[in-house]
Tab-separated table of C-alpha atoms in Angstrom:
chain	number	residue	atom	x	y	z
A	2	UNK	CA	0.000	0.000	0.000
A	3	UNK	CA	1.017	3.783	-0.885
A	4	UNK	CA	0.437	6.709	1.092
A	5	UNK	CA	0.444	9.903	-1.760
A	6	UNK	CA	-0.010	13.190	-0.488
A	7	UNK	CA	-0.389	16.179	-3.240
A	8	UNK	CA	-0.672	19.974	-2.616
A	9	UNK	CA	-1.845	22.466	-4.948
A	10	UNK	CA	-0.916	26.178	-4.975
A	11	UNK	CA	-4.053	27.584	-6.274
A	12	UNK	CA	-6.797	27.601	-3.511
A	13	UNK	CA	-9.343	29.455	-6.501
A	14	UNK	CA	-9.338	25.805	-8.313
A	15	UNK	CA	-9.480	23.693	-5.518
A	16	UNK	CA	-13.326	23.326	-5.924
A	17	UNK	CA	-13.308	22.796	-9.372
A	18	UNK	CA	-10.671	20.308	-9.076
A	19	UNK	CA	-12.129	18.092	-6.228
A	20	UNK	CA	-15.595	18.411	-7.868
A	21	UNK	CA	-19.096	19.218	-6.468
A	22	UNK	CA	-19.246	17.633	-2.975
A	23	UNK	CA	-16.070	15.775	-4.452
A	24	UNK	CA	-17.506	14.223	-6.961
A	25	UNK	CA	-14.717	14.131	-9.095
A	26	UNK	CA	-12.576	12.550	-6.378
A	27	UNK	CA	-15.176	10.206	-5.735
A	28	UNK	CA	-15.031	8.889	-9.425
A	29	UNK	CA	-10.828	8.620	-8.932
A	30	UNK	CA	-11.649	6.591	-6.466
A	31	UNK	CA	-14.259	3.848	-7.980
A	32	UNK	CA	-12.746	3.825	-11.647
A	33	UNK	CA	-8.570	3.127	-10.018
A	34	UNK	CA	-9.313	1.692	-6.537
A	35	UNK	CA	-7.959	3.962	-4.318
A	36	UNK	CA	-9.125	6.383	-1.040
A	37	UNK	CA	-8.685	9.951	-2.030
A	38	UNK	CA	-9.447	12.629	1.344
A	39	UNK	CA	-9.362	16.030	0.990
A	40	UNK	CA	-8.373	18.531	2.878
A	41	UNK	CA	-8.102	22.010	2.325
A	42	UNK	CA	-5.863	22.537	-0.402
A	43	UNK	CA	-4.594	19.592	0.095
A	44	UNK	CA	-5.804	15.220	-1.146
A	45	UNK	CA	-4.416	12.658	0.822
A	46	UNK	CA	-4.136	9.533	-1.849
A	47	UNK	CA	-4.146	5.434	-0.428
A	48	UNK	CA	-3.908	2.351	-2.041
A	49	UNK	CA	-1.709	-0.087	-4.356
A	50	UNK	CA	1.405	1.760	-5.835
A	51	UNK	CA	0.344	1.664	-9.144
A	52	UNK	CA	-2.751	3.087	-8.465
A	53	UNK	CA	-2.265	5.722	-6.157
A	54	UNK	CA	0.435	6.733	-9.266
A	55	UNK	CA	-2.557	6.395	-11.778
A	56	UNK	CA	-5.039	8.898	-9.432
A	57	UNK	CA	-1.807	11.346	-8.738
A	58	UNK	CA	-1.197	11.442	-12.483
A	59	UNK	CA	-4.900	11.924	-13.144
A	60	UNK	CA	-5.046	14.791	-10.149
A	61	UNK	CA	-2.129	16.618	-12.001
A	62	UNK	CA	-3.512	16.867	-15.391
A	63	UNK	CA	-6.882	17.932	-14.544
A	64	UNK	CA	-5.159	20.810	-12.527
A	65	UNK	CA	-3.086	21.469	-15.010
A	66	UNK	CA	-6.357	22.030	-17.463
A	67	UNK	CA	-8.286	24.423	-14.743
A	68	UNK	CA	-4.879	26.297	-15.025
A	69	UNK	CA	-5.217	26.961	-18.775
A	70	UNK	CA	-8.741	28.069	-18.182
A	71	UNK	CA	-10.947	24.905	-19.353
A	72	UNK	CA	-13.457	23.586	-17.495
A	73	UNK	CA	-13.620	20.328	-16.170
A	74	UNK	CA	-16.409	17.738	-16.613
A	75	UNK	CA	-16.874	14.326	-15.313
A	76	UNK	CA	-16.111	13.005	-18.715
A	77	UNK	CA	-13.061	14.977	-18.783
A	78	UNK	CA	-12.667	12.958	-15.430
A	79	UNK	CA	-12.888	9.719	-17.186
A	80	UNK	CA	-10.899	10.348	-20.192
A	81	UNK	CA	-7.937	11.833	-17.950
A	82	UNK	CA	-8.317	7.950	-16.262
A	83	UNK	CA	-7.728	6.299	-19.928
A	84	UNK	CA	-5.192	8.242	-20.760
A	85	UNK	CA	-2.742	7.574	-17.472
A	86	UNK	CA	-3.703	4.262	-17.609
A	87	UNK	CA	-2.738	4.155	-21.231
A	88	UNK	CA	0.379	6.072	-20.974
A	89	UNK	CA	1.493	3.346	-17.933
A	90	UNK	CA	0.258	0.795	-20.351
A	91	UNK	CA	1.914	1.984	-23.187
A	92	UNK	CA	-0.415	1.970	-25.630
A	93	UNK	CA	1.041	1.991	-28.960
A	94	UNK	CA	-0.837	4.965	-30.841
A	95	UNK	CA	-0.713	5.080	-34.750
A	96	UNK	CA	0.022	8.877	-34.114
A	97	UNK	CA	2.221	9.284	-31.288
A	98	UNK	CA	5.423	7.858	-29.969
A	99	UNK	CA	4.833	4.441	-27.658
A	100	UNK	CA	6.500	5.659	-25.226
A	101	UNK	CA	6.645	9.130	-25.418
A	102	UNK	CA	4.320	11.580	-22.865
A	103	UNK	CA	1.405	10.891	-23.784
A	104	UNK	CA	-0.961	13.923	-24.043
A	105	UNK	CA	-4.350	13.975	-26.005
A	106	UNK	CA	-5.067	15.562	-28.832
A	107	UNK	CA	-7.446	18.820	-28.902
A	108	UNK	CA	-9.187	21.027	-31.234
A	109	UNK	CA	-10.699	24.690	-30.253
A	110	UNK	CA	-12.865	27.085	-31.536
A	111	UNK	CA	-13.491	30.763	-30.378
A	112	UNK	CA	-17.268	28.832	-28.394
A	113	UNK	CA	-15.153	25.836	-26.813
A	114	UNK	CA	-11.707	23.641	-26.521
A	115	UNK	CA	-12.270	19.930	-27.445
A	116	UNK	CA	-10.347	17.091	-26.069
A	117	UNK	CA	-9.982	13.910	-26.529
A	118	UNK	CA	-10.721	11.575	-23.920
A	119	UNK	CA	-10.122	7.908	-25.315
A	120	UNK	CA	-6.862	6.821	-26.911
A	121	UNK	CA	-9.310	6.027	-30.156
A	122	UNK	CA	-10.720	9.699	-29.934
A	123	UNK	CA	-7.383	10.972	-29.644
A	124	UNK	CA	-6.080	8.800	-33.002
A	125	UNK	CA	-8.979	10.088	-34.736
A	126	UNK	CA	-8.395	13.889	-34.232
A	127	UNK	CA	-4.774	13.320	-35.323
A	128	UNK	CA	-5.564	11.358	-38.056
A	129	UNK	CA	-7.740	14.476	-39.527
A	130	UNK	CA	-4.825	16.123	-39.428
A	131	UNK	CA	-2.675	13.947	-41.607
A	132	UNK	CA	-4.897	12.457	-44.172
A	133	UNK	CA	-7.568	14.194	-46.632
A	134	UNK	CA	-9.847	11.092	-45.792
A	135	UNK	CA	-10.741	9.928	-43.135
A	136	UNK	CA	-13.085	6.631	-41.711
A	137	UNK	CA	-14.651	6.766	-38.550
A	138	UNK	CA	-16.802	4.157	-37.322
A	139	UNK	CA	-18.087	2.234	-34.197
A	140	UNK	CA	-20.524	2.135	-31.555
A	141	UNK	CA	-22.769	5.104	-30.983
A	142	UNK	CA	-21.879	7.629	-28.411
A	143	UNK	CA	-18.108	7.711	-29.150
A	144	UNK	CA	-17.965	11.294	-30.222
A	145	UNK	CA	-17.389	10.091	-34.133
A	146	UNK	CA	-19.604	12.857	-35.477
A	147	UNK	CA	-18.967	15.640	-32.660
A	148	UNK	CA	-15.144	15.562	-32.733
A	149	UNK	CA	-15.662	15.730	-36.935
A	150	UNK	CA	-17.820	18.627	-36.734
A	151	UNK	CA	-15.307	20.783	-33.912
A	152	UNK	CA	-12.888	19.207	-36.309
A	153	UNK	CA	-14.422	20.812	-39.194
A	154	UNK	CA	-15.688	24.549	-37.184
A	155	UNK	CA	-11.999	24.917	-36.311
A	156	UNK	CA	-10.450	24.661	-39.850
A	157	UNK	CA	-13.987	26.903	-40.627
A	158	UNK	CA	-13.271	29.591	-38.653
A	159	UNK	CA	-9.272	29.456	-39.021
A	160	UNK	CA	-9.795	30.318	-42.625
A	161	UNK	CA	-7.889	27.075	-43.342
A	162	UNK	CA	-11.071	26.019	-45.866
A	163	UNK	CA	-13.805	28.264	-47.438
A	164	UNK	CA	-16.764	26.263	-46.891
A	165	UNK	CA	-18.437	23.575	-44.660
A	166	UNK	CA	-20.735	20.721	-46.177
A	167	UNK	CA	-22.704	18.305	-44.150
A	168	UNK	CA	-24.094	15.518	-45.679
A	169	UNK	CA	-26.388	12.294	-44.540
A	170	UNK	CA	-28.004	9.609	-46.372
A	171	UNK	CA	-31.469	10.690	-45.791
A	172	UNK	CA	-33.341	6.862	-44.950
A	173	UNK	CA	-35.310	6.403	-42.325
A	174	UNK	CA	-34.264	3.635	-39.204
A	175	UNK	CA	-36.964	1.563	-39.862
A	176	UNK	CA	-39.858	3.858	-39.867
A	177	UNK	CA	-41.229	5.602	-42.821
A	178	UNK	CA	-41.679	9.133	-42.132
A	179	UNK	CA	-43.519	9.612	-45.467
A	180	UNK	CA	-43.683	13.512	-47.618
A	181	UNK	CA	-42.124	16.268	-45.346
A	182	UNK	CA	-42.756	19.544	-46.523
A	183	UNK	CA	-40.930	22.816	-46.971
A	184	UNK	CA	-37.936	23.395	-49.802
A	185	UNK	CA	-34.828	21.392	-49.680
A	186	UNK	CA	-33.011	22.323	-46.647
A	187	UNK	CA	-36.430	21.596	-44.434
A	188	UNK	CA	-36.984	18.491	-45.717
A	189	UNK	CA	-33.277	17.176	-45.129
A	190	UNK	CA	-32.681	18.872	-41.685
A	191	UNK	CA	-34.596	15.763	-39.648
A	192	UNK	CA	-32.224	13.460	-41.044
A	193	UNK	CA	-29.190	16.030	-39.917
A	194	UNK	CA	-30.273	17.367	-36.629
A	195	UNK	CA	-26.989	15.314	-34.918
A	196	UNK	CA	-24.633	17.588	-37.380
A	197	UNK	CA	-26.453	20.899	-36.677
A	198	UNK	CA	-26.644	20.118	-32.571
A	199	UNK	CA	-22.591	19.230	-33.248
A	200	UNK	CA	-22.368	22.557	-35.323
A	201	UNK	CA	-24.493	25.299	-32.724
A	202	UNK	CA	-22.122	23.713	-29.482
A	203	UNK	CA	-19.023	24.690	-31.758
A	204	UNK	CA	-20.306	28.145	-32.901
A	205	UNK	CA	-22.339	31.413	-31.997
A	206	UNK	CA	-25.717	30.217	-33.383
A	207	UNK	CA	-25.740	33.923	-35.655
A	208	UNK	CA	-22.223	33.124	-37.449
A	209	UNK	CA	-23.967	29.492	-38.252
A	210	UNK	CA	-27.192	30.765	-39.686
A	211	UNK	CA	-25.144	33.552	-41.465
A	212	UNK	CA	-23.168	30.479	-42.828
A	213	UNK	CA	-25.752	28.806	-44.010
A	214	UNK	CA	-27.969	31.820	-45.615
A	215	UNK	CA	-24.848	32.886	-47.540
A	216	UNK	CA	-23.218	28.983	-48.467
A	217	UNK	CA	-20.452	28.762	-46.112
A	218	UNK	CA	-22.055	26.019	-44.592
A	219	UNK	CA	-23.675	24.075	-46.713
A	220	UNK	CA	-26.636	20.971	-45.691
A	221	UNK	CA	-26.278	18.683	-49.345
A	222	UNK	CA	-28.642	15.296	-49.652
A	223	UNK	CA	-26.142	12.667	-50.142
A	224	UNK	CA	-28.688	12.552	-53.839
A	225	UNK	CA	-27.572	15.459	-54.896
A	226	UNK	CA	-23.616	15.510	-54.555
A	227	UNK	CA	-23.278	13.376	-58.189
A	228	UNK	CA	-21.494	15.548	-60.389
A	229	UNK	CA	-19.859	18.166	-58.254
A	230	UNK	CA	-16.153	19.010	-57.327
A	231	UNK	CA	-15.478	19.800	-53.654
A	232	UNK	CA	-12.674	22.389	-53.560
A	233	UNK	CA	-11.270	24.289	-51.136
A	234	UNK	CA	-13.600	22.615	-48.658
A	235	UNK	CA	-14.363	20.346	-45.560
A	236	UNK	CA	-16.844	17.473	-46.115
A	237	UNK	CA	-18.749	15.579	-43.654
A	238	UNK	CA	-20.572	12.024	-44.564
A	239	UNK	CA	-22.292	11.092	-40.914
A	240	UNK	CA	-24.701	7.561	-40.985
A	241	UNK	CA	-22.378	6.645	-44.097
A	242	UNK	CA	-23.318	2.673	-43.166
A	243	UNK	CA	-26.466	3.546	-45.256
A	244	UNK	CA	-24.955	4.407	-48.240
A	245	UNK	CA	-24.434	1.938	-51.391
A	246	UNK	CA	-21.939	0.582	-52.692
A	247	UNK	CA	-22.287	2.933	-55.738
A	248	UNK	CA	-23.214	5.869	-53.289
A	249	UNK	CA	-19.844	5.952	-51.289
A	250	UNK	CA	-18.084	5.537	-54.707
A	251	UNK	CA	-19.932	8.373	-55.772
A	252	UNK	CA	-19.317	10.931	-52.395
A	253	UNK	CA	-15.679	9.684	-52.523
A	254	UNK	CA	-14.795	10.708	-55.909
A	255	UNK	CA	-16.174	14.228	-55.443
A	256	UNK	CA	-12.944	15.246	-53.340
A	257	UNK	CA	-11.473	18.182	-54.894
A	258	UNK	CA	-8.325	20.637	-54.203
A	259	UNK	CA	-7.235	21.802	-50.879
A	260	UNK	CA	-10.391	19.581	-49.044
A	261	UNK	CA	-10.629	17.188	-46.603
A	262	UNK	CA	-13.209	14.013	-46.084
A	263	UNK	CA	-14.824	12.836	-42.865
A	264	UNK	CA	-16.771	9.289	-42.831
A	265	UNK	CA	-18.747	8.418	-39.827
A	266	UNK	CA	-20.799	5.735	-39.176
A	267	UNK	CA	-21.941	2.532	-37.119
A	268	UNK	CA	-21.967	-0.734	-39.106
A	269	UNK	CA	-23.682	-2.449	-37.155
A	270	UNK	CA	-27.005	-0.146	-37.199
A	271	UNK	CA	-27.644	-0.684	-41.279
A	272	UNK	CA	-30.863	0.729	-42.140
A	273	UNK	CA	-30.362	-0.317	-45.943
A	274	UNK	CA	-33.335	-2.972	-47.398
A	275	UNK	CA	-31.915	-6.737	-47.089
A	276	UNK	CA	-29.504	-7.982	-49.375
A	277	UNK	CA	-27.997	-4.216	-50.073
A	278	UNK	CA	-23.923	-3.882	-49.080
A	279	UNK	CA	-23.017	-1.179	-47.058
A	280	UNK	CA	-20.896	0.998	-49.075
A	281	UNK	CA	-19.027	2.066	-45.587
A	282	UNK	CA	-17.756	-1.305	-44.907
A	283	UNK	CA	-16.821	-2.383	-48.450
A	284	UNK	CA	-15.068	1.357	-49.248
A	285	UNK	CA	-13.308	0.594	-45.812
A	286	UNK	CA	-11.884	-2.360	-46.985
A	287	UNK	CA	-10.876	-1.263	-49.982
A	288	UNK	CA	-9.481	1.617	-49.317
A	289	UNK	CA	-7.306	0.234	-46.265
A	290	UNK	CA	-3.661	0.629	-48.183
A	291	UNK	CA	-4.530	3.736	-50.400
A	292	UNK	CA	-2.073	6.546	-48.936
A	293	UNK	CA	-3.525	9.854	-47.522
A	294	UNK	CA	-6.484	7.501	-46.382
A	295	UNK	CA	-6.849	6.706	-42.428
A	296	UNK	CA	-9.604	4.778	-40.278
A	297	UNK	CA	-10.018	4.646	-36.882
A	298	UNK	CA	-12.104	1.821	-35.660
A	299	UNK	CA	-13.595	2.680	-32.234
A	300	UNK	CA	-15.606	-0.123	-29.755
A	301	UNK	CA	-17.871	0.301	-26.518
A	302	UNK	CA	-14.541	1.368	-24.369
A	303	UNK	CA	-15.063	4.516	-26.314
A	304	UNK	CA	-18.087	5.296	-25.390
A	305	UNK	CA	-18.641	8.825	-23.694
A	306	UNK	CA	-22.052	9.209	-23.188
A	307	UNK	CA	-23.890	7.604	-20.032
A	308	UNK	CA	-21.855	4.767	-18.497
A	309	UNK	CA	-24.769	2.798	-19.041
A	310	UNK	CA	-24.717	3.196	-23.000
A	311	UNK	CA	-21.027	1.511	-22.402
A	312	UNK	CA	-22.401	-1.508	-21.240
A	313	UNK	CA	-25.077	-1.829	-23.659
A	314	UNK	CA	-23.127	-1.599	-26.568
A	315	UNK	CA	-20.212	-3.878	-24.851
A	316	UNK	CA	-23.098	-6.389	-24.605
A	317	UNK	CA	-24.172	-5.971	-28.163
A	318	UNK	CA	-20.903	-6.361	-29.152
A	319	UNK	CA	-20.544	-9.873	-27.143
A	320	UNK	CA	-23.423	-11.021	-28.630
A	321	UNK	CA	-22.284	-10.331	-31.908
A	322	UNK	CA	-18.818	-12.445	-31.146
A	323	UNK	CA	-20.666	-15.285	-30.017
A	324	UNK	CA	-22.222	-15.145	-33.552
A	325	UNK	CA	-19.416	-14.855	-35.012
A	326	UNK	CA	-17.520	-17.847	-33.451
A	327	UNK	CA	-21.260	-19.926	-33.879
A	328	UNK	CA	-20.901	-19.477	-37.609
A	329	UNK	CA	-16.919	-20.697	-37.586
A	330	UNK	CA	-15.745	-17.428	-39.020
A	331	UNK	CA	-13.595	-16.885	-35.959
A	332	UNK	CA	-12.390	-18.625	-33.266
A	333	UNK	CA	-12.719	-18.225	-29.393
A	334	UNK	CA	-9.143	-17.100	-28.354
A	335	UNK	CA	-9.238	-14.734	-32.065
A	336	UNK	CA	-11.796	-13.317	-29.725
A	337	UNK	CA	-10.604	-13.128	-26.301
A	338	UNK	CA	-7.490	-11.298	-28.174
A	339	UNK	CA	-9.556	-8.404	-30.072
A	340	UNK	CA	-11.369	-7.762	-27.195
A	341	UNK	CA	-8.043	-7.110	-25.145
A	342	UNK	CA	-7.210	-4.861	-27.825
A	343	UNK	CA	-7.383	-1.012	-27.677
A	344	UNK	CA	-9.392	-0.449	-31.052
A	345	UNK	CA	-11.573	-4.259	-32.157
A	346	UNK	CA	-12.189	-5.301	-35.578
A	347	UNK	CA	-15.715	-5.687	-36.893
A	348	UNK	CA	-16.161	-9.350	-36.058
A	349	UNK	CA	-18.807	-9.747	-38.153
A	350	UNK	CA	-17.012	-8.848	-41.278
A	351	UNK	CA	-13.582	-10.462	-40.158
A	352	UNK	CA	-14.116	-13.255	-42.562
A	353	UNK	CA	-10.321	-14.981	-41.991
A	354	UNK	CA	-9.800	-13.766	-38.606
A	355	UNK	CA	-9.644	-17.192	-37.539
């Protein structure tokens, strides 16, 4: 057992730090295992070594944020946990040195500062960086289409790009809405509310309509992107598991100068009628060698939305192993070794992972 006793300078913080009623010392506490006591300025840490280096590490960074002037919520809590525990790991990143300091990545506009708070969230913002392409797919609730639309506001309002597009494949999940009236924009907008909730968190909510009244920002029907070059712009595809094969071909090819491509989606919520190939999946595949292309594959660890939507997709995702292994396309310890992994394959497309 280790006795860890940390001080901190600034008494202003202090409540932030610790957390309402010390919440966020209470969370410390249940996610590494240890007894955290405050007092004062002051947080007495006990438990295993390991651990008590984990919470210390954890206590430190989150400080370190309230000193830059961010906020702290209890999701910036959690991902603070992954990423010590990562860093002690050491994870092997695609985009940062094994075992190098490990600090995540973090995107800002002039409404908010960003970061990432899973080592798959973290890839994923660096990744945007690097390539003009980009996959992003997994479980809902991993921040795939937020962190692509700060993403996307930030190179906006940086004057890095001229214009923003969102686009969706507009079908319904299961349910037929029927005619919706109004002109183009109105009838497309159910089908992108996620983007434009994504879109009014990152900017003043006058600078977006202004965007989208003079073209800046841009809402285009997946339907109606056939023939167009995308220049000088960012692109977002969101619910891309419900496009076609000849669909994604089509959005894919529109890529113009000085532009970048986001692909988001959940493959395992395809809305298409039976016997239709997602075009996500296949363009994935594909597409996996092609340089200037990156994917980022994230699972139910990634999750940052209620702890409870964690388990539920974690569940979903067992169930869909068990499948797997029932139909002989992989085997049990080809299993029990993705799941250990930081970032799972799709199982159910895996087809010689045994």
């Amino acid at each position: 057992m280790t006795h860890v006793v940390l001080a901190f300078d600034d008494n202003r913080l202090i409540s932030d730090l610790f957390g309402q009623f010390d919440q966020n010392l209470a969370l410390i506490e249940q996610r590494l295992g240890v007894e955290a006591v405050a007092r004062g300025n002051q947080v007495t840490i006990k438990g295993p070594h390991e651990a008590c280096e984990h919470a210390r590490d954890v206590l430190e960074q989150l400080y370190d944020r309230l000193q830059k002037g961010l906020e702290i919520h209890p999701g910036d809590v959690e991902g603070a946990i992954k990423l010590v525990v990562a860093a002690k790991a050491q994870l092997t990143l695609p985009t940062l040195e094994p075992k190098g300091k490990l600090a995540f990545a973090q995107v800002s506009t002039r409404r908010r500062t960003v970061v990432a708070r899973t080592p798959a969230q973290d890839a994923y913002l660096r990744a945007m960086d690097r390539a003009d392409l980009v996959f992003g797919n997994g479980p809902a609730g991993t921040g795939k289409t937020f962190l692509a639309v700060a993403y996307a506001a930030a190179l906006l309002e940086r004057g890095d790009v001229a214009r923003l597009i969102l686009s969706r494949p507009a079908v319904e999940a299961g349910e037929r809405l029927g005619f919706l009236p109004g002109d183009m924009r109105e009838k497309v907008d159910p089908y992108l509310r996620p983007l434009y909730d994504a879109l009014y968190e990152m900017m003043p909510a006058e600078k977006v309509e202004r965007g989208l009244t003079s073209g800046m920002i841009e809402v285009a029907p997946l339907a109606f992107m056939r023939g167009r070059t995308l220049t000088n712009a960012i692109v977002l595809l969101d619910e891309a598991q419900n496009t076609t094969s000849m669909q994604m071909k089509m959005f894919l090819t529109r890529l113009g100068e000085n532009s970048k491509m986001i692909v988001t989606g959940d493959p395992t919520q395809v809305d298409l009628p039976a016997g239709q190939t997602s075009g996500l999946s296949e363009a994935i595949s594909i597409l996996e060698h092609v340089p200037g292309v990156a994917h980022v594959q994230f699972t139910g660890a990634d999750v940052v939305r209620h702890e409870l939507v964690g388990r539920i997709v974690t569940a979903y995702e067992k169930l869909q192993a068990e499948k797997a292994i029932a139909r002989g396309h992989v085997t049990r310890d080809t299993v029990r070794e993705v799941m250990r992994g930081p970032r799972p394959v799709n199982l159910e497309e895996d087809g010689n992972a045994g």
